[in-house]
Tab-separated table of C-alpha atoms and ligand atoms in Angstrom:
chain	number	residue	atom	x	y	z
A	33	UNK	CA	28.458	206.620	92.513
A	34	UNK	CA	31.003	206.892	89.455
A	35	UNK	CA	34.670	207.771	90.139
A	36	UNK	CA	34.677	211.000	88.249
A	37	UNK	CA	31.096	213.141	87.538
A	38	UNK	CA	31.383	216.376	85.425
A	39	UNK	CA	27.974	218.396	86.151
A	40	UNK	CA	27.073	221.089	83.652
A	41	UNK	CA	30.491	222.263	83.385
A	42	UNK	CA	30.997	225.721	81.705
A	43	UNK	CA	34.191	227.120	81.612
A	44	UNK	CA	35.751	230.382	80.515
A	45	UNK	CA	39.120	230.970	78.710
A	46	UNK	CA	39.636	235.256	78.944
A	47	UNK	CA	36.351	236.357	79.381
A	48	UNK	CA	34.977	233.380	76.664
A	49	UNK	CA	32.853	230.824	77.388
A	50	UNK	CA	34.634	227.401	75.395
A	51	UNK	CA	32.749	224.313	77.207
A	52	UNK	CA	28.606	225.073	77.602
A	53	UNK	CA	27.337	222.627	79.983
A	54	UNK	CA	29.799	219.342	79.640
A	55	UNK	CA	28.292	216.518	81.333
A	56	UNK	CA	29.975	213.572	81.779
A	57	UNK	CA	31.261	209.947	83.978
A	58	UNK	CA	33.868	207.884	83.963
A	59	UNK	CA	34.398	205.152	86.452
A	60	UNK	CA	36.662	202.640	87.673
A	61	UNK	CA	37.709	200.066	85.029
A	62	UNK	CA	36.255	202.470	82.797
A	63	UNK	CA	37.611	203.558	79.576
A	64	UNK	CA	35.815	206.088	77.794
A	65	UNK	CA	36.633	207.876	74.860
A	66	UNK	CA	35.999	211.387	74.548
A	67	UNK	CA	35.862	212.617	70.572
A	68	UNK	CA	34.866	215.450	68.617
A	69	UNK	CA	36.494	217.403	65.331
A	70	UNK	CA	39.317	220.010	66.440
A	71	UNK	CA	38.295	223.042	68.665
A	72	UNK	CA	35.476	221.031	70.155
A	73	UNK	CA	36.757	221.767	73.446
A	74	UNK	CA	38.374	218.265	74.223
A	75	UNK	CA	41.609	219.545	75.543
A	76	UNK	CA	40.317	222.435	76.950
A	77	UNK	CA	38.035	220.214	79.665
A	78	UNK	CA	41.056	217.939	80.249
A	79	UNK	CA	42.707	221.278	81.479
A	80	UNK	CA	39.389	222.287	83.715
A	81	UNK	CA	39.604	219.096	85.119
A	82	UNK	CA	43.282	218.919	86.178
A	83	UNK	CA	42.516	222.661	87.410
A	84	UNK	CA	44.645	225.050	84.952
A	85	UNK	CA	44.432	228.660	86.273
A	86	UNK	CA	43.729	229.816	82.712
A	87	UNK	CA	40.176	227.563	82.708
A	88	UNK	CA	37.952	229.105	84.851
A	89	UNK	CA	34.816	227.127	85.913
A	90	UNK	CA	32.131	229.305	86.000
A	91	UNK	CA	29.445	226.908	86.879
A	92	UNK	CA	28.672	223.588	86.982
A	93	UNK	CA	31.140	221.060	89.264
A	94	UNK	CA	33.549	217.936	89.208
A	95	UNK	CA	33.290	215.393	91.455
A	96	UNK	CA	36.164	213.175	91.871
A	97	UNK	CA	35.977	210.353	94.476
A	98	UNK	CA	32.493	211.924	95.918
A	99	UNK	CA	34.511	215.186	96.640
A	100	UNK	CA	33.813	218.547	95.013
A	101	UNK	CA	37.585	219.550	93.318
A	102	UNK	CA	35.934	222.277	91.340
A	103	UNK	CA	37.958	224.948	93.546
A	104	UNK	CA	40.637	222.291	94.367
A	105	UNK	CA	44.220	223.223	92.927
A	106	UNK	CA	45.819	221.133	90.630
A	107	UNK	CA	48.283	219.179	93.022
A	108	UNK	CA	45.955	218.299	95.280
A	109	UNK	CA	44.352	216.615	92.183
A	110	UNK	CA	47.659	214.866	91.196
A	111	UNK	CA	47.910	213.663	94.771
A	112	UNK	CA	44.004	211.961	94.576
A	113	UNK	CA	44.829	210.268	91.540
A	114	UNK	CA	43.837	212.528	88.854
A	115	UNK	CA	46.979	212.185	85.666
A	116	UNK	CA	46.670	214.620	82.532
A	117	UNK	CA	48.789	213.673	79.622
A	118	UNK	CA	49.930	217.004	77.340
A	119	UNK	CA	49.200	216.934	73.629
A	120	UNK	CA	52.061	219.150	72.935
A	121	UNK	CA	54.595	218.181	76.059
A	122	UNK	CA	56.515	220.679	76.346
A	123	UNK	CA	60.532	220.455	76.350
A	124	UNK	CA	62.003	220.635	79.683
A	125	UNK	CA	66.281	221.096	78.790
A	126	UNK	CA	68.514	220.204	81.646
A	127	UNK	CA	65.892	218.147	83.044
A	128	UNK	CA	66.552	214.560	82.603
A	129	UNK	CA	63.365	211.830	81.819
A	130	UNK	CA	64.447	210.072	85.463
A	131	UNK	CA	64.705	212.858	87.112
A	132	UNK	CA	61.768	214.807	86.027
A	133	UNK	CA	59.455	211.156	87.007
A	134	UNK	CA	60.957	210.985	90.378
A	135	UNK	CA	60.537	214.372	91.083
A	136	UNK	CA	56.568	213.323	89.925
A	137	UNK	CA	56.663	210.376	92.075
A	138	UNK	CA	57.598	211.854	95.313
A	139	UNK	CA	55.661	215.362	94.576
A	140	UNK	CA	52.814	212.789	95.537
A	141	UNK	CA	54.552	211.369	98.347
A	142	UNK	CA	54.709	212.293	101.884
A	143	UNK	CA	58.270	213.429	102.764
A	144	UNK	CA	58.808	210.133	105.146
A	145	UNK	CA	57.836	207.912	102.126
A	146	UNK	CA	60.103	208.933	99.247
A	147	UNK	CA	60.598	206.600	96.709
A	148	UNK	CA	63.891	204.905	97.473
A	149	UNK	CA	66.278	205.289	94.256
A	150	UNK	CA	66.771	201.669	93.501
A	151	UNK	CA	62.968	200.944	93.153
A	152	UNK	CA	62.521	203.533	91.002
A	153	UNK	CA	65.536	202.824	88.920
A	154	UNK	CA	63.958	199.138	88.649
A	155	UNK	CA	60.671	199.982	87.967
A	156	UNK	CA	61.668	202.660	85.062
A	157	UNK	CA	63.663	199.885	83.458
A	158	UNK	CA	60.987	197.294	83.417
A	159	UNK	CA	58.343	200.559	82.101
A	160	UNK	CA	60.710	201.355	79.508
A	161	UNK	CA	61.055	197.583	78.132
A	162	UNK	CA	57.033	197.460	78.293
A	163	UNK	CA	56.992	200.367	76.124
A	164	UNK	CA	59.874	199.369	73.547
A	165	UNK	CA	61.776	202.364	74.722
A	166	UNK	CA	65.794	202.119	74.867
A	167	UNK	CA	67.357	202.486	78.491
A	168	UNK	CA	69.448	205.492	77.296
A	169	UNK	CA	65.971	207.443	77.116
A	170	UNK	CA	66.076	208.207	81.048
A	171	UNK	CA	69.216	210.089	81.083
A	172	UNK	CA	67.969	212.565	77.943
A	173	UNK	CA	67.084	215.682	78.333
A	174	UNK	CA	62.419	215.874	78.794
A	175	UNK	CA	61.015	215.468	75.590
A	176	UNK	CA	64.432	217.317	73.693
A	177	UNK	CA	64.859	215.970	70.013
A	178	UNK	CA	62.011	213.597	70.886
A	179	UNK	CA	60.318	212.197	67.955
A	180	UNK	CA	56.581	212.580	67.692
A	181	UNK	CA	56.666	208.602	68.808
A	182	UNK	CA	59.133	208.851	71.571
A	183	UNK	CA	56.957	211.966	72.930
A	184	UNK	CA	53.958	210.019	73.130
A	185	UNK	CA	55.655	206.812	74.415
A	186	UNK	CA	57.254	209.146	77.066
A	187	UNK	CA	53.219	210.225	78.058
A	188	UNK	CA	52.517	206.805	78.508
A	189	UNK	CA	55.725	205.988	80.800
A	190	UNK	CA	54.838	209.114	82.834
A	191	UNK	CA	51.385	207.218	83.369
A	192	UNK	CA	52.785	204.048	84.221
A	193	UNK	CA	55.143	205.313	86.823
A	194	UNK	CA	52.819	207.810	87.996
A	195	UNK	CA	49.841	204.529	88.876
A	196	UNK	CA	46.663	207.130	88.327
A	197	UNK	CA	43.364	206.851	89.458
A	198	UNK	CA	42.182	208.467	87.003
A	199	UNK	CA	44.203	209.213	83.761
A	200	UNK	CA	43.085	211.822	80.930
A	201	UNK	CA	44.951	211.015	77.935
A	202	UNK	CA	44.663	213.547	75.394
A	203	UNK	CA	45.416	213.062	71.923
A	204	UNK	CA	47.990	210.319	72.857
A	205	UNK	CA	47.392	208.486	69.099
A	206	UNK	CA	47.790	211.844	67.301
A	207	UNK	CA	51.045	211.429	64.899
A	208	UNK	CA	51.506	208.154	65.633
A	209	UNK	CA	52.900	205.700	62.954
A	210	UNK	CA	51.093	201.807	63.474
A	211	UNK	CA	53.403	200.836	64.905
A	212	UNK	CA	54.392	203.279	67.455
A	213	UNK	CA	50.309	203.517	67.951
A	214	UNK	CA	50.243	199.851	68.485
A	215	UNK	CA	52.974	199.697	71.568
A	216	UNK	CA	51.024	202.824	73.006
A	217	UNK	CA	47.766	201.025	73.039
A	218	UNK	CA	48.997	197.605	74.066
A	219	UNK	CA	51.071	200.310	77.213
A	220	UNK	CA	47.396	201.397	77.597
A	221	UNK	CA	45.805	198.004	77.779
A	222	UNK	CA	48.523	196.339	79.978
A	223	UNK	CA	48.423	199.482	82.516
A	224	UNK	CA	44.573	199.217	83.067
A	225	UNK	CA	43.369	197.728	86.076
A	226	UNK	CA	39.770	197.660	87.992
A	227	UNK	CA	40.841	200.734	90.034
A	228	UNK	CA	41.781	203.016	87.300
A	229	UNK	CA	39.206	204.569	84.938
A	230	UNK	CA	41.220	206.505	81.295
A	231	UNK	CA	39.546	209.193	79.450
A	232	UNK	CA	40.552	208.694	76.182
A	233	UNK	CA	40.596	212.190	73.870
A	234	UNK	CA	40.630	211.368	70.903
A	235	UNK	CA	39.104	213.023	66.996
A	236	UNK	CA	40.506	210.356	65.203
A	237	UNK	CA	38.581	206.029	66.055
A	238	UNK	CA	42.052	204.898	64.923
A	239	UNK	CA	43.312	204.350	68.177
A	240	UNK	CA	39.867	202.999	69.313
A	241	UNK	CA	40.716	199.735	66.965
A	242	UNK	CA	43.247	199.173	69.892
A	243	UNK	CA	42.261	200.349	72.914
A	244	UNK	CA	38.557	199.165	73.518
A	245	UNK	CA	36.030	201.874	74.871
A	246	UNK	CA	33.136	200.764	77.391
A	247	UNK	CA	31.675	204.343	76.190
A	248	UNK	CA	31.628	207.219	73.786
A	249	UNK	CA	31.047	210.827	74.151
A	250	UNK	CA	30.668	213.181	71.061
A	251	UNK	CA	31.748	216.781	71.979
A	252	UNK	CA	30.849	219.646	69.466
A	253	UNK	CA	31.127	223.177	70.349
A	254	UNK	CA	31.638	222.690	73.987
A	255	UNK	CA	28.640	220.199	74.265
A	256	UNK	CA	28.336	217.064	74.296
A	257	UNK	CA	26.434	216.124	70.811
A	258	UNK	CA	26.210	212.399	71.627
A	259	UNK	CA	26.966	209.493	73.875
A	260	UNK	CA	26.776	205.991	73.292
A	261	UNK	CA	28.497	202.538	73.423
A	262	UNK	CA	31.284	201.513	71.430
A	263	UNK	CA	29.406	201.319	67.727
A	264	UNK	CA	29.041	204.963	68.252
A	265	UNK	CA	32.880	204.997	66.915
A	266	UNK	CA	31.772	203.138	63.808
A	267	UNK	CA	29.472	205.628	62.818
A	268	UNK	CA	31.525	208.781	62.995
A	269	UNK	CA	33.830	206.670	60.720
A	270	UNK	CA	31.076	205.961	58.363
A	271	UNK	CA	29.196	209.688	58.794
A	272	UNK	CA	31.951	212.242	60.116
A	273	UNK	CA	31.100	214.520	62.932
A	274	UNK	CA	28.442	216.449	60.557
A	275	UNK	CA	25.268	214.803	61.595
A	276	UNK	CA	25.600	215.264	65.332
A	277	UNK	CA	25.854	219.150	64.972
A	278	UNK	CA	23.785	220.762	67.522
A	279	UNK	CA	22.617	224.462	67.007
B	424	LIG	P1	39.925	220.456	70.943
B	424	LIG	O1	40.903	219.906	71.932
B	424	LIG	O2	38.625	219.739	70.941
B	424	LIG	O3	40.497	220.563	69.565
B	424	LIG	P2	40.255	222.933	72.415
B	424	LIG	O4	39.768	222.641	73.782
B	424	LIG	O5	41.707	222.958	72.193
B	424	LIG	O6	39.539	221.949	71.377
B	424	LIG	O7	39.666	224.331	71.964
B	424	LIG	C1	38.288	224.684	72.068
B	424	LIG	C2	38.106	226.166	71.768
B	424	LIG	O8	38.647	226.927	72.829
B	424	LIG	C3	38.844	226.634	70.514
B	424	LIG	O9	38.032	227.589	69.879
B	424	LIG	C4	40.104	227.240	71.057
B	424	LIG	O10	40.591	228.234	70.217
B	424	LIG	C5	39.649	227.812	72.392
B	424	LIG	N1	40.748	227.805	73.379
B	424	LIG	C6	41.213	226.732	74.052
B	424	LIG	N2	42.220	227.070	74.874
B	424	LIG	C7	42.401	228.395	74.719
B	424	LIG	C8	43.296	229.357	75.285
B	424	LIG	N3	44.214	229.007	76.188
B	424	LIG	N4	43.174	230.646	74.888
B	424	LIG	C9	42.247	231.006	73.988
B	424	LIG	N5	41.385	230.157	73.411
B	424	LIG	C10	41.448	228.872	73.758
B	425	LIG	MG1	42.762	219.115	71.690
């Protein structure tokens, strides 16, 4: 059975229905890209399935380790593994980088396991070199006067200290110059591992150059148009989105 299952998912944002029957897998060792032109309803099923109160399932389910979490709340998720990167992270002032992941960390610890300071300390510094980020990052303020870059690179660093299951990246490449795209692919690459599976949302294939999909979904209007293997991302570069409308 496949790590995560969405079945028939329809979901309803005040009284509107935005995803119509999503169906979709990932599983371990999995990456799969999930693409689609803007308002497709990418972002809005990476909400559904890290539970937002504002997303309301009204049928369909998602099955995460052969458990129902349609009705689960969202850090009971966290705690099985599920991660949800932000495409617009939010800025958090007074709230420093280390202290906002070690508040993360142990949120998904028991109270008798709590991450002792000294490991943590060690294993930001060793994230952060991974990543090309400078040590003074951990003591600034949560995404305050971050740079596009340093936003994203901070996603990926949440990831990496976090160790999902499960991680839903969403638009992680988006304003990205090569460079700064490259280190957050090769972050990517380095942090997957058989036991993980990555959703990759994505409209643009540019990242896909980097970070190698096992599988493809199309969503268009809050369906999946298409699925396929990686040449599917060859083809919306060649023929856009256009040909895979479904009425
Ligand atoms: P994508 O990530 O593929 O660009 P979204 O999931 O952000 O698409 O949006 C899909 C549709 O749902 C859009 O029409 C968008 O306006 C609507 N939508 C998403 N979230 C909300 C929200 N919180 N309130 C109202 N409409 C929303
Ligand atoms: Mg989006």
């Amino acid at each position: 059975m496949k790590e995560l299952q969405v079945k028939d998912l329809h979901v309803e944002v005040d009284s509107k229905e935005i995803l119509k029957g999503v169906s979709l897998e990932v599983d371990k060792s999995e990456i799969v890209a999930l693409m689609g032109p803007n308002g497709a309803g990418k972002s809005s099923l990476g909400y559904a399935l890290m539970g937002h109160p504002s997303y309301k399932v009204t049928s369909g389910s998602i099955v995460y380790k052969g458990k129902d979490i349609t009705q689960l709340p969202p850090n009971e998720r966290a705690k099985m593994g599920l991660f949800l990167s932000f495409q617009y992270p939010s800025e958090v002032p007074g709230v420093s980088m280390a202290n906002f992941l070690r508040t993360a960390i142990n949120s998904r610890r028991d109270k008798n396991s709590l991450i002792p300071v000294g490991e943590f300390v060690k294993q930001l510094k060793e994230t952060m070199k991974m990543l090309k980020m400078d040590e003074s990052f951990m003591h600034r303020y949560l995404n305050e006067g971050f740079s596009g870059g340093e936003k994203k690179r901070a996603e990926i660093l949440q990831m990496a200290m976090l160790h999902p299951e499960m991680a839903i990246l969403d638009e992680t490449d988006s304003g990205l110059d090569v460079d700064s795209l490259k280190t957050v692919a090769e972050g990517i690459n380095r942090l997957m591992n058989p036991e993980m599976g990555v959703l990759l949302i994505t409209h643009y294939q540019r990242i896909l150059d980097y970070v190698k999909p096992n599988k493809v979904y199309v969503m268009m209007n809050g369906k999946v148009a298409k699925s396929g293997g990686p040449e599917l991302v060859q083809k919306i570069e060649k023929e856009g989105y256009e040909p895979m409308v479904i009425n």
